[in-house]
mmCIF file of C-alpha atoms and ligand atoms in Angstrom:
data_model
loop_
_atom_site.group_PDB
_atom_site.id
_atom_site.type_symbol
_atom_site.label_atom_id
_atom_site.label_comp_id
_atom_site.label_asym_id
_atom_site.label_seq_id
_atom_site.Cartn_x
_atom_site.Cartn_y
_atom_site.Cartn_z
ATOM 1 C CA MET A 19 56.910 -12.326 -42.437
ATOM 2 C CA GLY A 20 53.961 -9.951 -42.080
ATOM 3 C CA PRO A 21 51.759 -9.804 -38.946
ATOM 4 C CA LEU A 22 49.248 -12.666 -38.668
ATOM 5 C CA ILE A 23 46.500 -10.437 -37.259
ATOM 6 C CA SER A 24 46.080 -6.945 -38.587
ATOM 7 C CA GLU A 25 45.782 -3.965 -36.249
ATOM 8 C CA GLU A 26 42.313 -3.432 -37.641
ATOM 9 C CA GLU A 27 41.283 -6.897 -36.504
ATOM 10 C CA ILE A 28 42.739 -6.389 -33.050
ATOM 11 C CA SER A 29 40.908 -3.126 -32.704
ATOM 12 C CA ARG A 30 37.660 -4.730 -33.925
ATOM 13 C CA GLU A 31 37.995 -7.510 -31.376
ATOM 14 C CA ARG A 32 38.654 -4.974 -28.662
ATOM 15 C CA ASP A 33 35.508 -3.051 -29.656
ATOM 16 C CA GLN A 34 33.460 -6.254 -29.581
ATOM 17 C CA LEU A 35 34.763 -7.090 -26.146
ATOM 18 C CA ARG A 36 33.945 -3.558 -24.924
ATOM 19 C CA LEU A 37 30.426 -3.880 -26.324
ATOM 20 C CA ILE A 38 29.871 -7.184 -24.522
ATOM 21 C CA LEU A 39 31.292 -5.836 -21.269
ATOM 22 C CA SER A 40 29.216 -2.655 -21.410
ATOM 23 C CA ASN A 41 26.028 -4.654 -22.004
ATOM 24 C CA LEU A 42 26.538 -6.988 -19.050
ATOM 25 C CA ARG A 43 24.049 -6.438 -16.262
ATOM 26 C CA GLU A 44 26.676 -7.510 -13.741
ATOM 27 C CA GLY A 45 29.420 -5.112 -12.776
ATOM 28 C CA LEU A 46 33.008 -6.030 -13.636
ATOM 29 C CA ILE A 47 36.092 -4.331 -12.238
ATOM 30 C CA ALA A 48 39.632 -5.481 -12.986
ATOM 31 C CA LEU A 49 42.403 -4.104 -10.779
ATOM 32 C CA ASP A 50 46.163 -4.496 -10.760
ATOM 33 C CA SER A 51 47.989 -5.379 -7.568
ATOM 34 C CA GLU A 52 48.361 -1.668 -6.701
ATOM 35 C CA GLU A 53 44.596 -1.089 -6.761
ATOM 36 C CA ASN A 54 44.726 0.723 -10.104
ATOM 37 C CA ILE A 55 41.841 0.177 -12.478
ATOM 38 C CA ILE A 56 42.484 -1.850 -15.623
ATOM 39 C CA GLU A 57 38.851 -2.128 -16.691
ATOM 40 C CA MET A 58 35.490 -1.174 -15.254
ATOM 41 C CA ASN A 59 32.284 -1.744 -17.233
ATOM 42 C CA ASP A 60 29.085 0.346 -17.376
ATOM 43 C CA GLY A 61 27.296 -2.249 -15.227
ATOM 44 C CA ALA A 62 29.692 -1.506 -12.371
ATOM 45 C CA PHE A 63 29.017 2.236 -12.686
ATOM 46 C CA ARG A 64 25.282 1.609 -12.828
ATOM 47 C CA LEU A 65 25.283 -0.658 -9.762
ATOM 48 C CA LEU A 66 27.577 1.562 -7.713
ATOM 49 C CA GLY A 67 25.497 4.629 -8.619
ATOM 50 C CA PRO A 68 26.499 7.665 -6.547
ATOM 51 C CA ALA A 69 29.407 5.684 -5.055
ATOM 52 C CA ALA A 70 31.362 5.769 -8.348
ATOM 53 C CA LEU A 71 32.832 8.788 -10.178
ATOM 54 C CA ARG A 72 34.353 8.741 -13.671
ATOM 55 C CA PRO A 73 37.726 10.535 -13.471
ATOM 56 C CA ALA A 74 38.105 13.367 -16.001
ATOM 57 C CA ARG A 75 41.442 12.008 -17.289
ATOM 58 C CA GLY A 76 39.977 8.597 -18.094
ATOM 59 C CA LEU A 77 39.634 5.362 -16.213
ATOM 60 C CA LEU A 78 42.742 3.419 -17.164
ATOM 61 C CA GLY A 79 45.269 3.548 -14.359
ATOM 62 C CA ALA A 80 43.059 5.602 -12.051
ATOM 63 C CA SER A 81 43.195 4.311 -8.493
ATOM 64 C CA LEU A 82 40.248 2.519 -6.934
ATOM 65 C CA ILE A 83 40.037 5.114 -4.158
ATOM 66 C CA GLU A 84 39.700 7.894 -6.745
ATOM 67 C CA VAL A 85 36.840 6.193 -8.546
ATOM 68 C CA ILE A 86 34.854 4.343 -5.868
ATOM 69 C CA ARG A 87 33.741 6.093 -2.696
ATOM 70 C CA ASN A 88 32.736 3.166 -0.575
ATOM 71 C CA ALA A 89 34.748 2.250 2.510
ATOM 72 C CA SER A 90 33.478 -1.366 2.669
ATOM 73 C CA LEU A 91 34.455 -2.061 -0.927
ATOM 74 C CA GLN A 92 37.893 -0.488 -0.420
ATOM 75 C CA ARG A 93 38.447 -2.568 2.711
ATOM 76 C CA PHE A 94 37.320 -5.713 0.908
ATOM 77 C CA VAL A 95 39.740 -5.099 -1.994
ATOM 78 C CA ARG A 96 42.682 -4.438 0.315
ATOM 79 C CA LYS A 97 41.978 -7.544 2.391
ATOM 80 C CA THR A 98 41.557 -9.773 -0.670
ATOM 81 C CA LEU A 99 44.682 -8.469 -2.427
ATOM 82 C CA GLU A 100 46.707 -9.105 0.728
ATOM 83 C CA SER A 101 45.407 -12.618 1.295
ATOM 84 C CA GLY A 102 45.569 -13.592 -2.399
ATOM 85 C CA GLN A 103 42.617 -15.944 -1.765
ATOM 86 C CA ALA A 104 40.376 -17.047 -4.636
ATOM 87 C CA GLY A 105 36.573 -16.948 -4.640
ATOM 88 C CA VAL A 106 36.078 -14.509 -1.764
ATOM 89 C CA GLU A 107 32.690 -12.803 -1.508
ATOM 90 C CA GLU A 108 31.008 -10.109 0.530
ATOM 91 C CA THR A 109 27.797 -8.069 0.494
ATOM 92 C CA ILE A 110 28.094 -4.294 0.689
ATOM 93 C CA SER A 111 25.422 -1.594 0.777
ATOM 94 C CA ILE A 112 25.311 1.546 -1.360
ATOM 95 C CA ASP A 113 23.584 4.608 0.037
ATOM 96 C CA LEU A 114 21.192 5.923 -2.639
ATOM 97 C CA GLY A 115 19.988 8.806 -0.450
ATOM 98 C CA HIS A 116 16.340 7.760 -0.163
ATOM 99 C CA ASP A 117 17.121 4.054 -0.295
ATOM 100 C CA GLU A 118 19.839 1.445 -0.106
ATOM 101 C CA ARG A 119 21.138 -0.984 -2.698
ATOM 102 C CA TYR A 120 22.829 -4.248 -1.731
ATOM 103 C CA LEU A 121 25.623 -5.604 -3.893
ATOM 104 C CA GLN A 122 27.187 -9.030 -3.695
ATOM 105 C CA ILE A 123 30.862 -8.908 -4.714
ATOM 106 C CA TYR A 124 32.876 -11.924 -5.819
ATOM 107 C CA ALA A 125 36.646 -11.538 -6.100
ATOM 108 C CA SER A 126 39.197 -13.737 -7.816
ATOM 109 C CA PRO A 127 42.897 -13.128 -8.437
ATOM 110 C CA LEU A 128 44.089 -11.912 -11.850
ATOM 111 C CA ALA A 129 47.332 -13.695 -12.793
ATOM 112 C CA ASN A 130 50.506 -11.650 -13.323
ATOM 113 C CA ALA A 131 50.794 -12.748 -16.940
ATOM 114 C CA ASN A 132 47.449 -11.141 -17.777
ATOM 115 C CA LEU A 133 48.518 -7.931 -16.100
ATOM 116 C CA ALA A 134 51.764 -7.807 -18.046
ATOM 117 C CA ALA A 135 49.821 -8.295 -21.269
ATOM 118 C CA ALA A 136 47.627 -5.341 -20.311
ATOM 119 C CA GLY A 137 50.793 -3.314 -19.617
ATOM 120 C CA MET A 138 50.039 -3.007 -15.902
ATOM 121 C CA ALA A 139 52.219 -3.403 -12.835
ATOM 122 C CA GLY A 140 52.528 -6.941 -11.516
ATOM 123 C CA VAL A 141 54.928 -6.255 -8.601
ATOM 124 C CA GLY A 142 55.005 -9.909 -7.637
ATOM 125 C CA ARG A 143 51.349 -10.035 -6.631
ATOM 126 C CA PRO A 144 48.342 -10.894 -8.750
ATOM 127 C CA GLY A 145 45.654 -8.294 -9.390
ATOM 128 C CA LEU A 146 41.957 -8.762 -8.744
ATOM 129 C CA LEU A 147 38.802 -9.307 -10.752
ATOM 130 C CA LEU A 148 35.594 -8.171 -9.037
ATOM 131 C CA VAL A 149 32.120 -9.217 -10.163
ATOM 132 C CA LEU A 150 29.187 -7.228 -8.716
ATOM 133 C CA TYR A 151 25.568 -8.444 -8.518
ATOM 134 C CA ASP A 152 22.502 -6.550 -7.328
ATOM 135 C CA VAL A 153 20.982 -8.575 -4.452
ATOM 136 C CA THR A 154 18.667 -5.839 -3.112
ATOM 137 C CA ARG A 155 15.504 -7.826 -3.844
ATOM 138 C CA VAL A 156 16.747 -10.974 -2.135
ATOM 139 C CA HIS A 157 17.942 -8.906 0.803
ATOM 140 C CA HIS A 158 14.537 -7.237 1.054
ATOM 141 C CA LEU A 159 12.674 -10.577 0.856
ATOM 142 C CA GLU A 160 14.868 -12.003 3.606
ATOM 143 C CA ASN A 161 14.034 -9.032 5.815
ATOM 144 C CA VAL A 162 10.314 -9.437 5.120
ATOM 145 C CA ARG A 163 10.520 -13.129 6.016
ATOM 146 C CA ARG A 164 12.491 -12.432 9.196
ATOM 147 C CA ASP A 165 10.026 -9.719 10.285
ATOM 148 C CA PHE A 166 7.125 -12.005 9.485
ATOM 149 C CA VAL A 167 8.435 -14.878 11.618
ATOM 150 C CA ALA A 168 9.179 -12.453 14.475
ATOM 151 C CA ASN A 169 5.681 -10.922 14.199
ATOM 152 C CA VAL A 170 3.871 -14.266 14.085
ATOM 153 C CA SER A 171 5.805 -15.508 17.111
ATOM 154 C CA HIS A 172 4.987 -12.345 19.014
ATOM 155 C CA GLU A 173 1.293 -12.447 18.077
ATOM 156 C CA LEU A 174 0.969 -16.093 19.152
ATOM 157 C CA LYS A 175 2.924 -15.638 22.353
ATOM 158 C CA THR A 176 0.500 -13.160 23.933
ATOM 159 C CA PRO A 177 -2.606 -15.409 23.947
ATOM 160 C CA ILE A 178 -0.575 -18.518 24.797
ATOM 161 C CA THR A 179 1.051 -16.792 27.803
ATOM 162 C CA SER A 180 -2.368 -15.679 28.973
ATOM 163 C CA ILE A 181 -3.944 -19.147 28.587
ATOM 164 C CA LYS A 182 -1.043 -20.782 30.408
ATOM 165 C CA GLY A 183 -1.225 -18.214 33.232
ATOM 166 C CA PHE A 184 -4.942 -18.711 33.850
ATOM 167 C CA VAL A 185 -4.737 -22.517 33.620
ATOM 168 C CA GLU A 186 -1.982 -22.449 36.270
ATOM 169 C CA THR A 187 -4.055 -20.167 38.485
ATOM 170 C CA LEU A 188 -6.956 -22.608 38.177
ATOM 171 C CA LEU A 189 -4.723 -25.578 39.004
ATOM 172 C CA ASP A 190 -3.322 -23.673 41.990
ATOM 173 C CA GLY A 191 -6.772 -23.646 43.585
ATOM 174 C CA ALA A 192 -8.897 -21.061 41.783
ATOM 175 C CA VAL A 193 -10.870 -23.985 40.363
ATOM 176 C CA ASP A 194 -12.475 -24.416 43.797
ATOM 177 C CA ASN A 195 -14.037 -20.964 43.636
ATOM 178 C CA PRO A 196 -16.813 -21.308 41.031
ATOM 179 C CA GLU A 197 -17.021 -17.556 40.365
ATOM 180 C CA ASP A 198 -13.279 -17.188 39.665
ATOM 181 C CA ALA A 199 -13.229 -20.444 37.741
ATOM 182 C CA ARG A 200 -16.009 -19.269 35.432
ATOM 183 C CA ARG A 201 -14.326 -15.901 34.835
ATOM 184 C CA PHE A 202 -10.901 -17.432 34.107
ATOM 185 C CA LEU A 203 -12.384 -20.043 31.777
ATOM 186 C CA GLY A 204 -14.104 -17.199 29.910
ATOM 187 C CA ILE A 205 -10.754 -15.473 29.422
ATOM 188 C CA ILE A 206 -9.108 -18.731 28.315
ATOM 189 C CA SER A 207 -11.882 -19.308 25.817
ATOM 190 C CA ARG A 208 -11.518 -15.780 24.369
ATOM 191 C CA GLN A 209 -7.743 -16.190 24.046
ATOM 192 C CA ALA A 210 -8.222 -19.547 22.323
ATOM 193 C CA ASP A 211 -10.624 -17.842 19.879
ATOM 194 C CA ARG A 212 -7.952 -15.257 19.253
ATOM 195 C CA LEU A 213 -5.360 -17.918 18.444
ATOM 196 C CA ASN A 214 -7.894 -19.480 16.152
ATOM 197 C CA SER A 215 -8.500 -16.193 14.266
ATOM 198 C CA ILE A 216 -4.775 -15.642 13.816
ATOM 199 C CA PHE A 217 -4.339 -19.168 12.421
ATOM 200 C CA GLU A 218 -7.342 -18.803 10.138
ATOM 201 C CA ASP A 219 -6.071 -15.497 8.759
ATOM 202 C CA LEU A 220 -2.569 -16.878 8.256
ATOM 203 C CA LEU A 221 -3.988 -19.925 6.498
ATOM 204 C CA SER A 222 -6.103 -17.801 4.151
ATOM 205 C CA LEU A 223 -3.061 -15.704 3.301
ATOM 206 C CA SER A 224 -0.933 -18.736 2.537
ATOM 207 C CA ARG A 225 -3.741 -20.423 0.544
ATOM 208 C CA ILE A 226 -4.111 -17.348 -1.694
ATOM 209 C CA GLU A 227 -0.346 -17.181 -2.186
ATOM 210 C CA GLN A 228 -0.087 -20.867 -3.005
ATOM 211 C CA GLU A 229 -2.922 -20.744 -5.509
ATOM 212 C CA ARG A 230 -1.338 -17.780 -7.212
ATOM 213 C CA GLU A 231 2.007 -19.550 -7.419
ATOM 214 C CA ARG A 232 0.311 -22.591 -8.936
ATOM 215 C CA GLY A 233 -0.763 -20.478 -11.894
ATOM 216 C CA GLY A 234 -3.481 -18.201 -10.712
ATOM 217 C CA ILE A 235 -6.836 -18.636 -9.044
ATOM 218 C CA ARG A 236 -9.870 -19.696 -11.061
ATOM 219 C CA LEU A 237 -12.007 -16.696 -11.805
ATOM 220 C CA GLU A 238 -15.576 -16.560 -13.026
ATOM 221 C CA GLU A 239 -17.885 -13.858 -14.265
ATOM 222 C CA ARG A 240 -20.446 -12.967 -11.595
ATOM 223 C CA SER A 241 -22.905 -10.285 -10.607
ATOM 224 C CA VAL A 242 -21.245 -7.590 -8.489
ATOM 225 C CA ALA A 243 -24.526 -6.809 -6.708
ATOM 226 C CA ASP A 244 -24.807 -10.439 -5.528
ATOM 227 C CA ILE A 245 -21.333 -10.466 -4.001
ATOM 228 C CA VAL A 246 -21.848 -7.100 -2.316
ATOM 229 C CA GLU A 247 -25.208 -8.326 -0.995
ATOM 230 C CA GLU A 248 -23.624 -11.482 0.472
ATOM 231 C CA ALA A 249 -20.798 -9.507 2.089
ATOM 232 C CA VAL A 250 -23.253 -7.000 3.588
ATOM 233 C CA GLN A 251 -25.432 -9.855 4.903
ATOM 234 C CA SER A 252 -22.412 -11.401 6.640
ATOM 235 C CA CYS A 253 -21.713 -8.105 8.438
ATOM 236 C CA GLN A 254 -25.329 -7.225 9.235
ATOM 237 C CA PHE A 255 -25.369 -8.715 12.727
ATOM 238 C CA PHE A 256 -22.168 -6.932 13.776
ATOM 239 C CA ALA A 257 -23.487 -3.667 12.262
ATOM 240 C CA GLU A 258 -26.758 -3.890 14.199
ATOM 241 C CA GLU A 259 -24.851 -4.598 17.403
ATOM 242 C CA ARG A 260 -22.910 -1.361 16.836
ATOM 243 C CA LYS A 261 -25.987 0.562 15.601
ATOM 244 C CA ILE A 262 -24.391 1.127 12.191
ATOM 245 C CA ARG A 263 -26.492 1.302 9.031
ATOM 246 C CA LEU A 264 -25.079 -0.469 5.970
ATOM 247 C CA VAL A 265 -25.982 1.090 2.621
ATOM 248 C CA ARG A 266 -25.074 -0.396 -0.762
ATOM 249 C CA GLU A 267 -25.132 1.155 -4.214
ATOM 250 C CA VAL A 268 -24.302 -1.153 -7.100
ATOM 251 C CA PRO A 269 -25.399 -0.482 -10.706
ATOM 252 C CA GLU A 270 -27.936 -3.032 -11.837
ATOM 253 C CA GLY A 271 -26.531 -5.704 -14.122
ATOM 254 C CA MET A 272 -22.894 -4.928 -13.345
ATOM 255 C CA ARG A 273 -20.754 -8.036 -13.695
ATOM 256 C CA ALA A 274 -17.087 -8.653 -13.009
ATOM 257 C CA VAL A 275 -14.576 -11.444 -13.403
ATOM 258 C CA MET A 276 -13.809 -12.622 -9.884
ATOM 259 C CA HIS A 277 -13.258 -15.367 -7.379
ATOM 260 C CA PRO A 278 -16.581 -14.946 -5.548
ATOM 261 C CA THR A 279 -15.654 -16.331 -2.104
ATOM 262 C CA LEU A 280 -12.348 -14.498 -1.962
ATOM 263 C CA LEU A 281 -13.826 -11.212 -3.125
ATOM 264 C CA GLU A 282 -16.626 -11.551 -0.588
ATOM 265 C CA GLN A 283 -14.040 -12.170 2.121
ATOM 266 C CA ALA A 284 -12.132 -9.009 1.115
ATOM 267 C CA LEU A 285 -15.332 -6.937 1.245
ATOM 268 C CA VAL A 286 -16.285 -8.422 4.629
ATOM 269 C CA ASN A 287 -12.864 -7.468 6.035
ATOM 270 C CA LEU A 288 -13.288 -3.878 4.802
ATOM 271 C CA ILE A 289 -16.902 -3.557 5.992
ATOM 272 C CA ASP A 290 -15.981 -5.052 9.395
ATOM 273 C CA ASN A 291 -13.208 -2.477 9.808
ATOM 274 C CA ALA A 292 -15.500 0.379 8.715
ATOM 275 C CA ILE A 293 -18.041 -0.701 11.362
ATOM 276 C CA LYS A 294 -15.345 -1.074 14.047
ATOM 277 C CA PHE A 295 -13.973 2.431 13.488
ATOM 278 C CA SER A 296 -17.351 4.246 13.191
ATOM 279 C CA ASP A 297 -19.449 5.781 15.964
ATOM 280 C CA PRO A 298 -22.904 4.363 16.779
ATOM 281 C CA GLY A 299 -25.563 5.783 14.488
ATOM 282 C CA ALA A 300 -23.154 6.185 11.558
ATOM 283 C CA VAL A 301 -23.575 4.895 8.013
ATOM 284 C CA VAL A 302 -21.129 2.642 6.145
ATOM 285 C CA ARG A 303 -21.525 2.674 2.372
ATOM 286 C CA VAL A 304 -20.486 -0.038 -0.069
ATOM 287 C CA LEU A 305 -20.352 1.151 -3.671
ATOM 288 C CA ALA A 306 -19.358 -0.272 -7.040
ATOM 289 C CA ILE A 307 -18.351 2.158 -9.769
ATOM 290 C CA ALA A 308 -17.486 1.323 -13.377
ATOM 291 C CA ARG A 309 -14.334 3.097 -14.498
ATOM 292 C CA GLU A 310 -12.865 2.956 -17.960
ATOM 293 C CA GLU A 311 -10.298 0.265 -17.202
ATOM 294 C CA GLU A 312 -11.511 -1.214 -13.963
ATOM 295 C CA ILE A 313 -14.360 -1.775 -11.574
ATOM 296 C CA GLU A 314 -13.923 0.046 -8.320
ATOM 297 C CA LEU A 315 -15.430 -1.428 -5.157
ATOM 298 C CA ARG A 316 -15.522 1.147 -2.362
ATOM 299 C CA VAL A 317 -16.183 0.827 1.352
ATOM 300 C CA GLU A 318 -16.678 4.282 2.862
ATOM 301 C CA ASP A 319 -17.038 5.309 6.490
ATOM 302 C CA ASN A 320 -17.220 8.607 8.366
ATOM 303 C CA GLY A 321 -15.371 7.183 11.346
ATOM 304 C CA LYS A 322 -12.109 7.759 13.095
ATOM 305 C CA GLY A 323 -9.914 7.992 9.988
ATOM 306 C CA ILE A 324 -6.201 7.211 9.774
ATOM 307 C CA GLU A 325 -3.245 9.582 10.156
ATOM 308 C CA ARG A 326 -1.405 10.129 6.875
ATOM 309 C CA SER A 327 1.869 8.729 8.263
ATOM 310 C CA HIS A 328 0.302 5.257 8.706
ATOM 311 C CA LEU A 329 -1.209 4.996 5.229
ATOM 312 C CA PRO A 330 1.829 3.681 3.300
ATOM 313 C CA ARG A 331 2.128 0.658 5.639
ATOM 314 C CA ILE A 332 -1.519 0.004 6.432
ATOM 315 C CA PHE A 333 -1.795 -3.043 4.106
ATOM 316 C CA GLU A 334 1.257 -4.759 5.640
ATOM 317 C CA ARG A 335 0.802 -7.911 7.697
ATOM 318 C CA PHE A 336 0.336 -7.176 11.393
ATOM 319 C CA TYR A 337 0.510 -3.411 10.898
ATOM 320 C CA ARG A 338 -1.883 -1.670 13.268
ATOM 321 C CA VAL A 339 -2.344 1.964 14.180
ATOM 322 C CA ASN A 340 -3.329 1.163 17.747
ATOM 323 C CA LYS A 341 -2.260 -2.317 18.833
ATOM 324 C CA ALA A 342 -4.167 -2.360 22.109
ATOM 325 C CA ARG A 343 -7.422 -1.236 20.516
ATOM 326 C CA SER A 344 -7.096 -3.691 17.630
ATOM 327 C CA ARG A 345 -6.543 -6.599 20.064
ATOM 328 C CA ARG A 346 -9.497 -5.509 22.211
ATOM 329 C CA GLU A 347 -11.666 -5.529 19.111
ATOM 330 C CA GLY A 348 -10.473 -9.058 18.267
ATOM 331 C CA GLY A 349 -8.380 -7.821 15.320
ATOM 332 C CA THR A 350 -5.402 -9.819 14.086
ATOM 333 C CA GLY A 351 -3.729 -7.058 12.064
ATOM 334 C CA LEU A 352 -4.011 -9.340 9.040
ATOM 335 C CA GLY A 353 -7.369 -8.194 7.625
ATOM 336 C CA LEU A 354 -6.005 -5.591 5.222
ATOM 337 C CA ALA A 355 -3.071 -7.790 4.177
ATOM 338 C CA ILE A 356 -5.657 -10.372 3.112
ATOM 339 C CA VAL A 357 -7.588 -7.687 1.185
ATOM 340 C CA LYS A 358 -4.397 -6.674 -0.625
ATOM 341 C CA HIS A 359 -3.560 -10.270 -1.556
ATOM 342 C CA ILE A 360 -7.077 -10.940 -2.801
ATOM 343 C CA ALA A 361 -7.003 -7.788 -4.954
ATOM 344 C CA GLN A 362 -3.633 -8.877 -6.379
ATOM 345 C CA ALA A 363 -4.952 -12.372 -7.072
ATOM 346 C CA HIS A 364 -7.517 -10.600 -9.310
ATOM 347 C CA ARG A 365 -4.607 -8.716 -10.935
ATOM 348 C CA GLY A 366 -5.933 -5.632 -9.190
ATOM 349 C CA ARG A 367 -4.943 -3.432 -6.249
ATOM 350 C CA ALA A 368 -6.234 -2.253 -2.920
ATOM 351 C CA THR A 369 -5.897 1.435 -2.005
ATOM 352 C CA VAL A 370 -7.002 3.788 0.770
ATOM 353 C CA GLU A 371 -7.811 7.451 1.253
ATOM 354 C CA SER A 372 -8.352 8.695 4.760
ATOM 355 C CA GLU A 373 -8.600 11.860 6.810
ATOM 356 C CA PRO A 374 -8.350 11.723 10.617
ATOM 357 C CA GLY A 375 -11.718 12.607 12.141
ATOM 358 C CA GLN A 376 -13.421 12.536 8.711
ATOM 359 C CA GLY A 377 -13.362 8.871 7.788
ATOM 360 C CA SER A 378 -11.828 6.459 5.327
ATOM 361 C CA VAL A 379 -12.439 5.088 1.847
ATOM 362 C CA PHE A 380 -10.961 1.672 1.104
ATOM 363 C CA LYS A 381 -11.033 0.589 -2.544
ATOM 364 C CA ILE A 382 -10.526 -2.650 -4.411
ATOM 365 C CA HIS A 383 -9.671 -1.986 -8.049
ATOM 366 C CA LEU A 384 -10.594 -4.912 -10.273
ATOM 367 C CA PRO A 385 -9.173 -4.734 -13.791
ATOM 368 C CA ARG A 386 -11.630 -5.670 -16.525
ATOM 369 C CA LEU A 387 -10.621 -9.152 -17.524
ATOM 370 C CA ALA A 388 -11.937 -11.297 -20.337
ATOM 371 C CA LEU A 389 -12.336 -14.985 -19.529
ATOM 372 C CA GLN A 390 -10.795 -17.611 -21.763
ATOM 373 C CA GLY A 391 -12.508 -20.929 -22.417
ATOM 374 C CA ASP A 392 -10.520 -22.777 -19.735
ATOM 375 C CA GLY A 393 -11.568 -20.400 -16.986
ATOM 376 C CA THR A 394 -8.194 -18.661 -16.784
ATOM 377 C CA GLU A 395 -8.346 -14.934 -17.199
ATOM 378 C CA SER A 396 -6.666 -12.787 -19.794
ATOM 379 C CA PRO A 397 -6.410 -9.033 -19.665
ATOM 380 C CA GLY A 398 -8.819 -7.363 -22.036
ATOM 381 C CA VAL A 399 -12.104 -5.596 -22.130
ATOM 382 C CA GLY A 400 -14.843 -8.053 -21.363
ATOM 383 C CA ALA A 401 -17.707 -5.678 -20.695
ATOM 384 C CA ASP A 402 -19.259 -2.513 -22.040
ATOM 385 C CA SER A 403 -18.393 0.955 -20.753
ATOM 386 C CA ASN A 404 -20.683 0.570 -17.749
ATOM 387 C CA GLY A 405 -18.955 -2.602 -16.637
ATOM 388 C CA VAL A 406 -21.981 -4.564 -17.750
ATOM 389 C CA TYR A 407 -21.748 -7.828 -19.680
ATOM 390 C CA ARG A 408 -24.842 -8.266 -21.867
HETATM 391 P P1 ADP B 513 -7.132 -5.342 12.414
HETATM 392 O O1 ADP B 513 -7.308 -6.790 12.596
HETATM 393 O O2 ADP B 513 -6.301 -4.708 13.473
HETATM 394 O O3 ADP B 513 -8.394 -4.601 12.086
HETATM 395 P P2 ADP B 513 -6.455 -4.758 9.671
HETATM 396 O O4 ADP B 513 -5.343 -5.261 8.823
HETATM 397 O O5 ADP B 513 -7.840 -5.051 9.233
HETATM 398 O O6 ADP B 513 -6.178 -5.298 11.133
HETATM 399 O O7 ADP B 513 -6.300 -3.194 9.835
HETATM 400 C C1 ADP B 513 -5.045 -2.659 10.182
HETATM 401 C C2 ADP B 513 -5.211 -1.342 10.902
HETATM 402 O O8 ADP B 513 -5.727 -0.364 10.027
HETATM 403 C C3 ADP B 513 -6.218 -1.394 12.049
HETATM 404 O O9 ADP B 513 -5.614 -1.801 13.246
HETATM 405 C C4 ADP B 513 -6.663 0.060 12.125
HETATM 406 O O10 ADP B 513 -5.773 0.796 12.903
HETATM 407 C C5 ADP B 513 -6.568 0.551 10.697
HETATM 408 N N1 ADP B 513 -7.875 0.589 9.995
HETATM 409 C C6 ADP B 513 -8.359 -0.349 9.144
HETATM 410 N N2 ADP B 513 -9.560 0.010 8.642
HETATM 411 C C7 ADP B 513 -9.846 1.215 9.202
HETATM 412 C C8 ADP B 513 -10.972 2.132 9.081
HETATM 413 N N3 ADP B 513 -12.001 1.872 8.284
HETATM 414 N N4 ADP B 513 -10.885 3.268 9.809
HETATM 415 C C9 ADP B 513 -9.842 3.533 10.607
HETATM 416 N N5 ADP B 513 -8.775 2.722 10.746
HETATM 417 C C10 ADP B 513 -8.768 1.578 10.053
#
């Protein structure tokens, strides 16, 4: 009787299997009980990056230690082979030089029969199948969340501790001295305002995020000059107090697709900062410039400027160059994070250029969007080359 399956067919099936394995995004590694490699797909090499080396004499039968240079993974394999447990998992990190990648590894035993079929040593113990997933993003998000909770708690604790301290001092008798009482109540009131600003900023951040998750914020086409004018008006009193002159330059007739209240809030945050970090007598300029693919809103000051090392993190929540000064000025460290979120809600970006001692330029880049009938935006050119809708 001739063979039921021809060698050609077997080889074709093997090629198909290889193709499927090499196209998997997940990493797969099959090992025999002696930690020799039976199979390792391209996904595993990709995920392990610099931690994996292809041996010159081929993969089959090469030992795990030869191929994978990662102590945690080696330890995990040894432990799992010894225990023979099914469904064990662990997260390991891979050093990428400039960065780290986090891999989740699931392990399950490979039965002896399968090993024998693959011509590998069974030696009484099953081998191991490892599945590798990239969990770097999840890991990063968890860190962001953890940092955020820690930061919020810290920010709220300072004013609350202060309020509690002064209330106790008042209860302990200071209330009987009208001068002290008045002073302490003033401090309590300022700290309560501070708590209020932090809550308001946190609420605006979460409102913008929620609206975006629900399918985007409703945008409308509006005059850029009007929004800039409203933002400048809101900051006028503060500017006069600090003897700062606000100058605006917006091309006549320029229109943009925007959420007017949010965009105004972003501009107010930037103008407020520019005033805070400028010397009396200085000028803060608010400009709108039409670029080919976007409208650029700029808030420029000739103030204190920001050291280069702080720039990459300046838009993060609660990031401040000088904590004490920011608190004194009533800052929450959330202003620029709000600006960034508002820019992103417009499918745009917020950027900064700054030179210590020379000043800063904060920009909101608004992509040119075309409005659809239902008020949702779609990317496209909705205005002429000057950013003007006619
Ligand atoms: P804050 O409430 O502290 O102003 P922001 O998020 O608005 O928080 O700003 C973060 C930090 O960025 C500020 O503490 C300050 O150090 C720096 N910064 C923001 N705008 C300017 C500016 N125009 N000039 C100099 N530094 C600035």
